[in-house]
mmCIF file with all atom_site columns, C-alpha atoms in Angstrom:
data_model
loop_
_atom_site.group_PDB
_atom_site.id
_atom_site.type_symbol
_atom_site.label_atom_id
_atom_site.label_alt_id
_atom_site.label_comp_id
_atom_site.label_asym_id
_atom_site.label_entity_id
_atom_site.label_seq_id
_atom_site.pdbx_PDB_ins_code
_atom_site.Cartn_x
_atom_site.Cartn_y
_atom_site.Cartn_z
_atom_site.occupancy
_atom_site.B_iso_or_equiv
_atom_site.pdbx_formal_charge
_atom_site.auth_seq_id
_atom_site.auth_comp_id
_atom_site.auth_asym_id
_atom_site.auth_atom_id
_atom_site.pdbx_PDB_model_num
ATOM 1  C CA . MET A 1 1  ? 0.000   0.000  0.000  1.00 66.00 ? 841 MET A CA 1
ATOM 2  C CA . ALA A 1 2  ? 1.884   3.017  -1.252 1.00 85.00 ? 842 ALA A CA 1
ATOM 3  C CA . LEU A 1 3  ? 0.782   6.388  0.046  1.00 91.00 ? 843 LEU A CA 1
ATOM 4  C CA . THR A 1 4  ? 0.318   9.294  -2.331 1.00 94.00 ? 844 THR A CA 1
ATOM 5  C CA . GLY A 1 5  ? 1.956   12.654 -1.689 1.00 93.00 ? 845 GLY A CA 1
ATOM 6  C CA . LYS A 1 6  ? -1.351  14.150 -0.591 1.00 96.00 ? 846 LYS A CA 1
ATOM 7  C CA . GLN A 1 7  ? -1.925  11.309 1.866  1.00 95.00 ? 847 GLN A CA 1
ATOM 8  C CA . VAL A 1 8  ? 1.595   11.648 3.289  1.00 96.00 ? 848 VAL A CA 1
ATOM 9  C CA . ARG A 1 9  ? 1.067   15.383 3.852  1.00 97.00 ? 849 ARG A CA 1
ATOM 10 C CA . GLN A 1 10 ? -2.240  14.685 5.609  1.00 97.00 ? 850 GLN A CA 1
ATOM 11 C CA . LEU A 1 11 ? -0.663  12.022 7.862  1.00 96.00 ? 851 LEU A CA 1
ATOM 12 C CA . ARG A 1 12 ? 2.353   14.222 8.650  1.00 97.00 ? 852 ARG A CA 1
ATOM 13 C CA . ALA A 1 13 ? 0.007   16.979 9.802  1.00 96.00 ? 853 ALA A CA 1
ATOM 14 C CA . LEU A 1 14 ? -1.904  14.545 12.019 1.00 96.00 ? 854 LEU A CA 1
ATOM 15 C CA . ALA A 1 15 ? 1.323   13.072 13.451 1.00 96.00 ? 855 ALA A CA 1
ATOM 16 C CA . HIS A 1 16 ? 2.800   16.452 14.340 1.00 95.00 ? 856 HIS A CA 1
ATOM 17 C CA . ASN A 1 17 ? 1.190   16.690 17.788 1.00 95.00 ? 857 ASN A CA 1
ATOM 18 C CA . LEU A 1 18 ? 1.561   13.020 18.708 1.00 96.00 ? 858 LEU A CA 1
ATOM 19 C CA . ASN A 1 19 ? 3.900   11.854 21.455 1.00 97.00 ? 859 ASN A CA 1
ATOM 20 C CA . PRO A 1 20 ? 6.102   8.799  20.830 1.00 97.00 ? 860 PRO A CA 1
ATOM 21 C CA . VAL A 1 21 ? 4.415   5.578  21.968 1.00 96.00 ? 861 VAL A CA 1
ATOM 22 C CA . VAL A 1 22 ? 7.210   3.209  20.936 1.00 96.00 ? 862 VAL A CA 1
ATOM 23 C CA . LEU A 1 23 ? 10.742  3.822  22.205 1.00 95.00 ? 863 LEU A CA 1
ATOM 24 C CA . ILE A 1 24 ? 13.661  1.976  20.615 1.00 96.00 ? 864 ILE A CA 1
ATOM 25 C CA . GLY A 1 25 ? 16.702  1.699  22.878 1.00 93.00 ? 865 GLY A CA 1
ATOM 26 C CA . LYS A 1 26 ? 19.899  -0.328 23.280 1.00 92.00 ? 866 LYS A CA 1
ATOM 27 C CA . ALA A 1 27 ? 18.271  -3.649 22.379 1.00 89.00 ? 867 ALA A CA 1
ATOM 28 C CA . ASP A 1 28 ? 17.353  -2.263 18.938 1.00 88.00 ? 868 ASP A CA 1
ATOM 29 C CA . ILE A 1 29 ? 14.149  -3.684 17.419 1.00 94.00 ? 869 ILE A CA 1
ATOM 30 C CA . THR A 1 30 ? 13.095  -6.760 19.357 1.00 94.00 ? 870 THR A CA 1
ATOM 31 C CA . ASP A 1 31 ? 9.987   -8.910 19.038 1.00 96.00 ? 871 ASP A CA 1
ATOM 32 C CA . ALA A 1 32 ? 8.534   -7.066 22.041 1.00 95.00 ? 872 ALA A CA 1
ATOM 33 C CA . ILE A 1 33 ? 8.977   -3.703 20.281 1.00 96.00 ? 873 ILE A CA 1
ATOM 34 C CA . VAL A 1 34 ? 7.320   -5.084 17.151 1.00 97.00 ? 874 VAL A CA 1
ATOM 35 C CA . LYS A 1 35 ? 4.389   -6.411 19.207 1.00 97.00 ? 875 LYS A CA 1
ATOM 36 C CA . GLN A 1 36 ? 4.020   -3.066 20.997 1.00 97.00 ? 876 GLN A CA 1
ATOM 37 C CA . ALA A 1 37 ? 4.047   -1.210 17.661 1.00 97.00 ? 877 ALA A CA 1
ATOM 38 C CA . GLU A 1 38 ? 1.468   -3.593 16.171 1.00 96.00 ? 878 GLU A CA 1
ATOM 39 C CA . GLN A 1 39 ? -0.857  -3.105 19.131 1.00 96.00 ? 879 GLN A CA 1
ATOM 40 C CA . ALA A 1 40 ? -0.485  0.683  18.904 1.00 96.00 ? 880 ALA A CA 1
ATOM 41 C CA . LEU A 1 41 ? -1.121  0.633  15.142 1.00 96.00 ? 881 LEU A CA 1
ATOM 42 C CA . ASP A 1 42 ? -4.251  -1.483 15.624 1.00 95.00 ? 882 ASP A CA 1
ATOM 43 C CA . ALA A 1 43 ? -5.534  0.950  18.241 1.00 94.00 ? 883 ALA A CA 1
ATOM 44 C CA . HIS A 1 44 ? -4.575  4.258  16.594 1.00 95.00 ? 884 HIS A CA 1
ATOM 45 C CA . GLU A 1 45 ? -3.551  3.636  12.929 1.00 96.00 ? 885 GLU A CA 1
ATOM 46 C CA . LEU A 1 46 ? -0.952  6.423  13.135 1.00 97.00 ? 886 LEU A CA 1
ATOM 47 C CA . ILE A 1 47 ? 1.860   6.317  15.701 1.00 97.00 ? 887 ILE A CA 1
ATOM 48 C CA . LYS A 1 48 ? 5.067   8.159  16.453 1.00 98.00 ? 888 LYS A CA 1
ATOM 49 C CA . CYS A 1 49 ? 8.205   6.275  17.500 1.00 97.00 ? 889 CYS A CA 1
ATOM 50 C CA . ALA A 1 50 ? 11.489  7.513  18.966 1.00 97.00 ? 890 ALA A CA 1
ATOM 51 C CA . VAL A 1 51 ? 15.015  6.134  18.694 1.00 96.00 ? 891 VAL A CA 1
ATOM 52 C CA . GLN A 1 52 ? 16.960  6.770  21.892 1.00 95.00 ? 892 GLN A CA 1
ATOM 53 C CA . ASP A 1 53 ? 20.650  7.677  22.088 1.00 91.00 ? 893 ASP A CA 1
ATOM 54 C CA . GLY A 1 54 ? 21.795  4.172  23.082 1.00 88.00 ? 894 GLY A CA 1
ATOM 55 C CA . CYS A 1 55 ? 20.394  2.566  19.929 1.00 90.00 ? 895 CYS A CA 1
ATOM 56 C CA . LEU A 1 56 ? 23.037  1.295  17.512 1.00 91.00 ? 896 LEU A CA 1
ATOM 57 C CA . ILE A 1 57 ? 20.986  1.545  14.317 1.00 93.00 ? 897 ILE A CA 1
ATOM 58 C CA . PRO A 1 58 ? 20.186  4.843  12.566 1.00 95.00 ? 898 PRO A CA 1
ATOM 59 C CA . CYS A 1 59 ? 16.652  6.213  12.741 1.00 95.00 ? 899 CYS A CA 1
ATOM 60 C CA . HIS A 1 60 ? 15.931  5.691  9.015  1.00 96.00 ? 900 HIS A CA 1
ATOM 61 C CA . ASP A 1 61 ? 16.965  2.035  9.249  1.00 96.00 ? 901 ASP A CA 1
ATOM 62 C CA . ALA A 1 62 ? 14.883  1.546  12.411 1.00 96.00 ? 902 ALA A CA 1
ATOM 63 C CA . ALA A 1 63 ? 11.849  3.096  10.691 1.00 97.00 ? 903 ALA A CA 1
ATOM 64 C CA . ASP A 1 64 ? 12.242  0.890  7.620  1.00 97.00 ? 904 ASP A CA 1
ATOM 65 C CA . GLU A 1 65 ? 12.737  -2.291 9.657  1.00 96.00 ? 905 GLU A CA 1
ATOM 66 C CA . LEU A 1 66 ? 9.813   -1.625 11.994 1.00 97.00 ? 906 LEU A CA 1
ATOM 67 C CA . ALA A 1 67 ? 7.556   -0.721 9.053  1.00 97.00 ? 907 ALA A CA 1
ATOM 68 C CA . GLU A 1 68 ? 8.513   -3.924 7.270  1.00 97.00 ? 908 GLU A CA 1
ATOM 69 C CA . ARG A 1 69 ? 7.963   -6.110 10.332 1.00 97.00 ? 909 ARG A CA 1
ATOM 70 C CA . THR A 1 70 ? 4.572   -4.530 11.155 1.00 97.00 ? 910 THR A CA 1
ATOM 71 C CA . GLY A 1 71 ? 3.289   -4.198 7.583  1.00 96.00 ? 911 GLY A CA 1
ATOM 72 C CA . SER A 1 72 ? 2.981   -0.424 7.897  1.00 96.00 ? 912 SER A CA 1
ATOM 73 C CA . GLU A 1 73 ? 4.173   2.593  5.921  1.00 96.00 ? 913 GLU A CA 1
ATOM 74 C CA . VAL A 1 74 ? 6.785   5.122  7.013  1.00 97.00 ? 914 VAL A CA 1
ATOM 75 C CA . VAL A 1 75 ? 5.140   8.537  6.936  1.00 97.00 ? 915 VAL A CA 1
ATOM 76 C CA . GLN A 1 76 ? 8.041   10.732 8.026  1.00 96.00 ? 916 GLN A CA 1
ATOM 77 C CA . VAL A 1 77 ? 11.480  10.587 9.668  1.00 97.00 ? 917 VAL A CA 1
ATOM 78 C CA . ILE A 1 78 ? 12.786  13.666 11.477 1.00 96.00 ? 918 ILE A CA 1
ATOM 79 C CA . GLY A 1 79 ? 15.841  13.499 13.723 1.00 95.00 ? 919 GLY A CA 1
ATOM 80 C CA . HIS A 1 80 ? 15.380  10.616 16.153 1.00 96.00 ? 920 HIS A CA 1
ATOM 81 C CA . ARG A 1 81 ? 11.634  10.277 15.596 1.00 97.00 ? 921 ARG A CA 1
ATOM 82 C CA . PHE A 1 82 ? 9.502   8.715  12.909 1.00 98.00 ? 922 PHE A CA 1
ATOM 83 C CA . SER A 1 83 ? 5.824   8.113  12.190 1.00 98.00 ? 923 SER A CA 1
ATOM 84 C CA . LEU A 1 84 ? 4.166   4.928  10.939 1.00 97.00 ? 924 LEU A CA 1
ATOM 85 C CA . TYR A 1 85 ? 0.706   4.376  9.445  1.00 97.00 ? 925 TYR A CA 1
ATOM 86 C CA . ARG A 1 86 ? -1.291  1.195  8.967  1.00 96.00 ? 926 ARG A CA 1
ATOM 87 C CA . GLU A 1 87 ? -5.038  0.939  8.471  1.00 94.00 ? 927 GLU A CA 1
ATOM 88 C CA . SER A 1 88 ? -6.654  -0.922 11.350 1.00 91.00 ? 928 SER A CA 1
ATOM 89 C CA . ALA A 1 89 ? -9.074  -3.775 10.771 1.00 87.00 ? 929 ALA A CA 1
ATOM 90 C CA . ARG A 1 90 ? -10.782 -3.152 14.113 1.00 89.00 ? 930 ARG A CA 1
ATOM 91 C CA . LYS A 1 91 ? -14.330 -1.777 13.979 1.00 89.00 ? 931 LYS A CA 1
ATOM 92 C CA . ASP A 1 92 ? -14.135 0.065  17.330 1.00 89.00 ? 932 ASP A CA 1
ATOM 93 C CA . VAL A 1 93 ? -11.306 2.362  16.183 1.00 88.00 ? 933 VAL A CA 1
ATOM 94 C CA . LYS A 1 94 ? -11.811 5.809  14.717 1.00 88.00 ? 934 LYS A CA 1
ATOM 95 C CA . HIS A 1 95 ? -10.376 5.361  11.226 1.00 89.00 ? 935 HIS A CA 1
ATOM 96 C CA . ILE A 1 96 ? -8.365  8.046  9.477  1.00 92.00 ? 936 ILE A CA 1
ATOM 97 C CA . LYS A 1 97 ? -10.010 9.091  6.206  1.00 92.00 ? 937 LYS A CA 1
ATOM 98 C CA . LEU A 1 98 ? -7.233  9.486  3.667  1.00 91.00 ? 938 LEU A CA 1
ATOM 99 C CA . ALA A 1 99 ? -7.655  11.979 0.839  1.00 85.00 ? 939 ALA A CA 1
#
């Protein structure tokens, strides 16, 4: 599912005020981090993640790996933070209407 430029701009605007819900530290991307990200994506569709100083992999690589392992799309990478989007299959979640 490739996002269009208009959709990326919309998601970046929505992600601006979000706080990171997934923190990647010294252990890099573990199965527990992937599970936490999947649960957050199912509940919110759009999440922000942060790579802490002790992490050995660069932020872009962490974003790509986590997106691949969760089946989501990287919306934006800025500094040590990145945003991921994946449409949720849950019915009780407020879905983001993409343009």
